[in-house]
XYZ file of C-alpha atoms in Angstrom:
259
model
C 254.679 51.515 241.525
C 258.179 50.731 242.316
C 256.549 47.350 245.005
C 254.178 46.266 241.942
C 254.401 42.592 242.317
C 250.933 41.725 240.082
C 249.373 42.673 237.398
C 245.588 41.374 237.070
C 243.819 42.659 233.716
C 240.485 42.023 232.145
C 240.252 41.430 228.270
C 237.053 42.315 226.407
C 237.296 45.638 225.939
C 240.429 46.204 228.149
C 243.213 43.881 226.925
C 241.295 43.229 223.569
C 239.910 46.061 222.451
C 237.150 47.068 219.532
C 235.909 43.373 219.325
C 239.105 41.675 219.086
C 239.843 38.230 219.778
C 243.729 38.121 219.066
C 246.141 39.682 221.520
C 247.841 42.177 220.353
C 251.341 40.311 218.963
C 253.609 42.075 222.005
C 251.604 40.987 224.251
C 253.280 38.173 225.567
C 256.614 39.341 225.076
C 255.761 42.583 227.465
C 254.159 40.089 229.702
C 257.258 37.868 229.406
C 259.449 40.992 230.295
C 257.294 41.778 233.339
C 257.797 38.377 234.512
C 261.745 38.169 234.524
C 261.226 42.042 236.431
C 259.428 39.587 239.676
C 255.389 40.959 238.287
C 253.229 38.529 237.924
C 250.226 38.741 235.154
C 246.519 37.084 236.055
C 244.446 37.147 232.643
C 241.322 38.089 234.515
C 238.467 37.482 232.462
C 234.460 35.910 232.091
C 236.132 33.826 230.017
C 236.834 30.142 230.683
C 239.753 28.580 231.547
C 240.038 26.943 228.845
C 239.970 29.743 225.922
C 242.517 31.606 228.228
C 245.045 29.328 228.007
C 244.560 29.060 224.160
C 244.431 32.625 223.816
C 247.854 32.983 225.848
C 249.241 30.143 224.245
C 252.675 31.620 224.003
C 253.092 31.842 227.685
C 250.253 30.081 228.593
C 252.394 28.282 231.791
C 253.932 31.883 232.646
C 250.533 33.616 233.787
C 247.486 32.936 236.230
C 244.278 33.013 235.549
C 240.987 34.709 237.373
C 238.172 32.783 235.288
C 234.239 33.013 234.540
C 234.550 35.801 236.608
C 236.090 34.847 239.411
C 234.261 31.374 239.763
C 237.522 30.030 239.208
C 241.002 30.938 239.504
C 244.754 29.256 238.796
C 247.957 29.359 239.065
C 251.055 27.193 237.874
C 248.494 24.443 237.194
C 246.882 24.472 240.105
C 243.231 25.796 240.820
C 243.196 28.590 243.694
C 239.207 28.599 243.993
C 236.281 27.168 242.709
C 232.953 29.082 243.571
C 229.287 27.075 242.249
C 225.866 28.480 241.935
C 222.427 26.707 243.515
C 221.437 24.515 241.457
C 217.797 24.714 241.718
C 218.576 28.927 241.503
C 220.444 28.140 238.370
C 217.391 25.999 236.533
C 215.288 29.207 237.549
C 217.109 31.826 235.801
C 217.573 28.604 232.565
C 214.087 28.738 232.069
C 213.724 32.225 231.966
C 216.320 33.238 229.648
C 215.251 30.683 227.203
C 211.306 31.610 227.372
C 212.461 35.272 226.787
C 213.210 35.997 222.661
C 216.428 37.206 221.117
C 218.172 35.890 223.944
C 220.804 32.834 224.115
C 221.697 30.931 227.417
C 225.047 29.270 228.453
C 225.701 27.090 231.469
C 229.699 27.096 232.344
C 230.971 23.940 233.580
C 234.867 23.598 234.820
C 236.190 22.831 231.259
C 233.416 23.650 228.717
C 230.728 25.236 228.290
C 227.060 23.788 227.245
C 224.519 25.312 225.324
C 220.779 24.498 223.440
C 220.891 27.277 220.656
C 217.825 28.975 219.216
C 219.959 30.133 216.197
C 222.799 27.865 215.489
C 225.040 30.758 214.550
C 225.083 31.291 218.631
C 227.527 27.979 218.300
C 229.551 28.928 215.717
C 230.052 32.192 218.127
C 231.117 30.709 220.768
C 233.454 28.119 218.762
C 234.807 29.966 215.440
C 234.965 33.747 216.825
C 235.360 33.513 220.786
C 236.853 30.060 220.290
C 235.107 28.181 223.562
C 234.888 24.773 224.445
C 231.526 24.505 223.779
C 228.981 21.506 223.726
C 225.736 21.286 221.825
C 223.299 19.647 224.122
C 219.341 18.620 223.458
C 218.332 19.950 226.808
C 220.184 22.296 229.084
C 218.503 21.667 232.212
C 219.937 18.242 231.987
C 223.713 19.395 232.290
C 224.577 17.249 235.293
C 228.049 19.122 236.195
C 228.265 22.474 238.767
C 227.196 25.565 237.660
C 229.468 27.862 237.497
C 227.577 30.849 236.266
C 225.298 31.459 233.516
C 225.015 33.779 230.994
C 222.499 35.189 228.785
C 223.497 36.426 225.268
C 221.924 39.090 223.049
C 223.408 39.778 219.678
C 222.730 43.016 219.209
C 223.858 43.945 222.547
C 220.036 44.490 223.505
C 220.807 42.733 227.089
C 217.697 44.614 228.866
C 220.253 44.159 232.534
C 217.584 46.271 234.688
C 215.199 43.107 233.792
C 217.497 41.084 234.792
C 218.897 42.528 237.823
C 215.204 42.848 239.118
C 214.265 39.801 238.090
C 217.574 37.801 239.770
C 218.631 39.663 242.089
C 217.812 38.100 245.327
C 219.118 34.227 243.611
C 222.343 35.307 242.767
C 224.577 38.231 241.456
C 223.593 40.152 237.874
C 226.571 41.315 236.512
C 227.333 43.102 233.047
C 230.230 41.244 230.703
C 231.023 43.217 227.605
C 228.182 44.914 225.393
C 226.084 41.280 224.182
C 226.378 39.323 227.530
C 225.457 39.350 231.139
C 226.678 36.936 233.773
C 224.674 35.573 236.480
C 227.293 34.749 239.475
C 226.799 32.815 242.851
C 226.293 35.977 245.735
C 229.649 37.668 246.450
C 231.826 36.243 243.795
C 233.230 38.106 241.211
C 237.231 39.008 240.145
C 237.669 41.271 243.234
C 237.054 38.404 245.852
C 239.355 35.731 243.158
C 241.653 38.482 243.736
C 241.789 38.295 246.890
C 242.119 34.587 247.508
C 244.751 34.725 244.850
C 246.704 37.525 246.939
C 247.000 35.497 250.035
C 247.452 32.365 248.832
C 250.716 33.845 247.493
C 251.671 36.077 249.772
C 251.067 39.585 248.057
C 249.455 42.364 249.630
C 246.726 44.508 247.417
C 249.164 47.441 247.508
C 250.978 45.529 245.822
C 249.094 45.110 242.699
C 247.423 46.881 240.095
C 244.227 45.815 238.332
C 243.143 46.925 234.807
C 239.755 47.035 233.580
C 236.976 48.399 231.902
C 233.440 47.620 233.102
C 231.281 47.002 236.259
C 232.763 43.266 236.363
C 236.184 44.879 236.594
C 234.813 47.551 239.889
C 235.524 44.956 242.963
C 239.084 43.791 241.541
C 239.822 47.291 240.490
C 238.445 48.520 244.811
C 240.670 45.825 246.114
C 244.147 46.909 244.408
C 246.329 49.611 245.115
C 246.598 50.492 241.696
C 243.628 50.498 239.802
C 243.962 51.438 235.934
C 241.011 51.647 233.333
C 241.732 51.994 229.319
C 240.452 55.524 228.239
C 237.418 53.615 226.509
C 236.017 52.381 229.804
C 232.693 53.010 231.456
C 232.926 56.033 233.123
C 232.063 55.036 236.627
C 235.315 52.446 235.834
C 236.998 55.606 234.805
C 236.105 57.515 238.145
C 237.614 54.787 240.129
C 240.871 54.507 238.193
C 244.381 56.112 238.992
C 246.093 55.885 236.197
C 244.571 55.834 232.476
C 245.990 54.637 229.147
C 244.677 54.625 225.970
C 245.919 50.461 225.903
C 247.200 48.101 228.377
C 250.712 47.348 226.208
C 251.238 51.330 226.578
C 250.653 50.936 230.193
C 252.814 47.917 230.370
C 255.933 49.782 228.798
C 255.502 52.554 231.088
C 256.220 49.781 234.097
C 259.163 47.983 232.424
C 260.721 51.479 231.558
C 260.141 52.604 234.865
């Protein structure tokens, strides 16, 4: 890994693991490190943009960022890519997710996210514990901004995908983000093809980077480098796609700054 010029990891349940919603307090100074050794680090994430930059506060101008899943990506301030899905597709899969019960629906715009809760603790979620900027609206379909993606929520992780996946298929990609959430993604993007755009707008080939992960949102990022890693807790079809394995991402990162 001696030509490693980026690092691109996911965080819920890679980076962040069992829940949390604090980096670890190394973090940044390993990604610091790797920095000043010419590797670059992309926080690569179904997060937004802007909880990314709050979480990585620290270094927050150091990094890039591969957001919502690849619907958006940046880099020294500057937005690499900017992927929307059909609108009228979009309203579709609204109406559905709200008619179904147990189950939470969240439109992502650029810079916040908007939401009509059932349950108001679905708010205080996104705000207190995953720390979003989030907006309380009266009626969702009214959200005039893009679509990014949308996403369903289940608190008890009870996400039913298969449903989904039948259901959506053919209006846009059904993807699988952490246990309680499932993102539904304009055809053909996702954090591999950010990735990519990311690579050749600066000039790095995908041997020369590795990409961490730990579930099926993590598969086309983790195809397209030449070094994919999982964390030991991943799925195992992440696992079986993985060459090299560590029981946390800081471990890994040592190993690269040692090496």
């Amino acid at each position: 890994m001696n030509n490693l010029k980026l690092i691109a990891s996911d965080l819920d349940g890679t980076l962040l693991l069992n829940g949390a919603q604090n980096l670890n307090p190394d973090t940044c100074s390993y990604i610091h490190e790797l920095k000043k050794k010419g590797i670059m680090f992309f926080a690569s994430s179904g997060r937004q943009y802007f909880n990314l930059q709050n979480l990585f506060a620290p270094i927050k101008h150091e990094i890039g960022y591969i957001c919502e899943n690849g619907c958006m990506s940046f880099y020294e301030g500057a937005r690499l890519n900017k992927d929307t899905l059909n609108r009228e597709a979009g309203q579709e899969i609204i109406k559905a997710v709200i008619e179904r019960e147990g189950f939470e629906v969240m439109v992502s715009g650029e810079n916040v996210c908007y939401i009509q809760p059932k349950n108001i603790s679905f708010y205080y979620h996104l705000r207190d514990t995953v720390k979003y900027n989030v907006k309380v609206i009266p009626d969702i379909m009214a959200v005039e901004e893009d679509y990014l993606k949308i996403a369903l929520y289940h608190e008890d992780g009870k996400t039913d995908y298969d449903y989904w996946h039948e259901r959506f298929s053919g209006l846009c990609d059904v993807v699988t983000s952490g246990t309680e959430w499932i993102d539904m993604m304009p055809h053909n993007v996702n954090k591999g093809s950010a990735l990519k755009h990311v690579l050749h707008v600066l000039g790095i080939s995908p041997s020369e980077c590795m990409a961490i992960g730990d579930n099926d949102n993590d598969r086309e990022m983790m195809e397209l480098s030449g070094h994919p890693a999982a964390v030991r807790s991943a799925r195992p079809q992440i696992r079986a796609i993985a060459e090299i394995e560590t029981d946390t991402v800081e471990e890994l990162f040592r190993k690269i700054l040692c090496s």
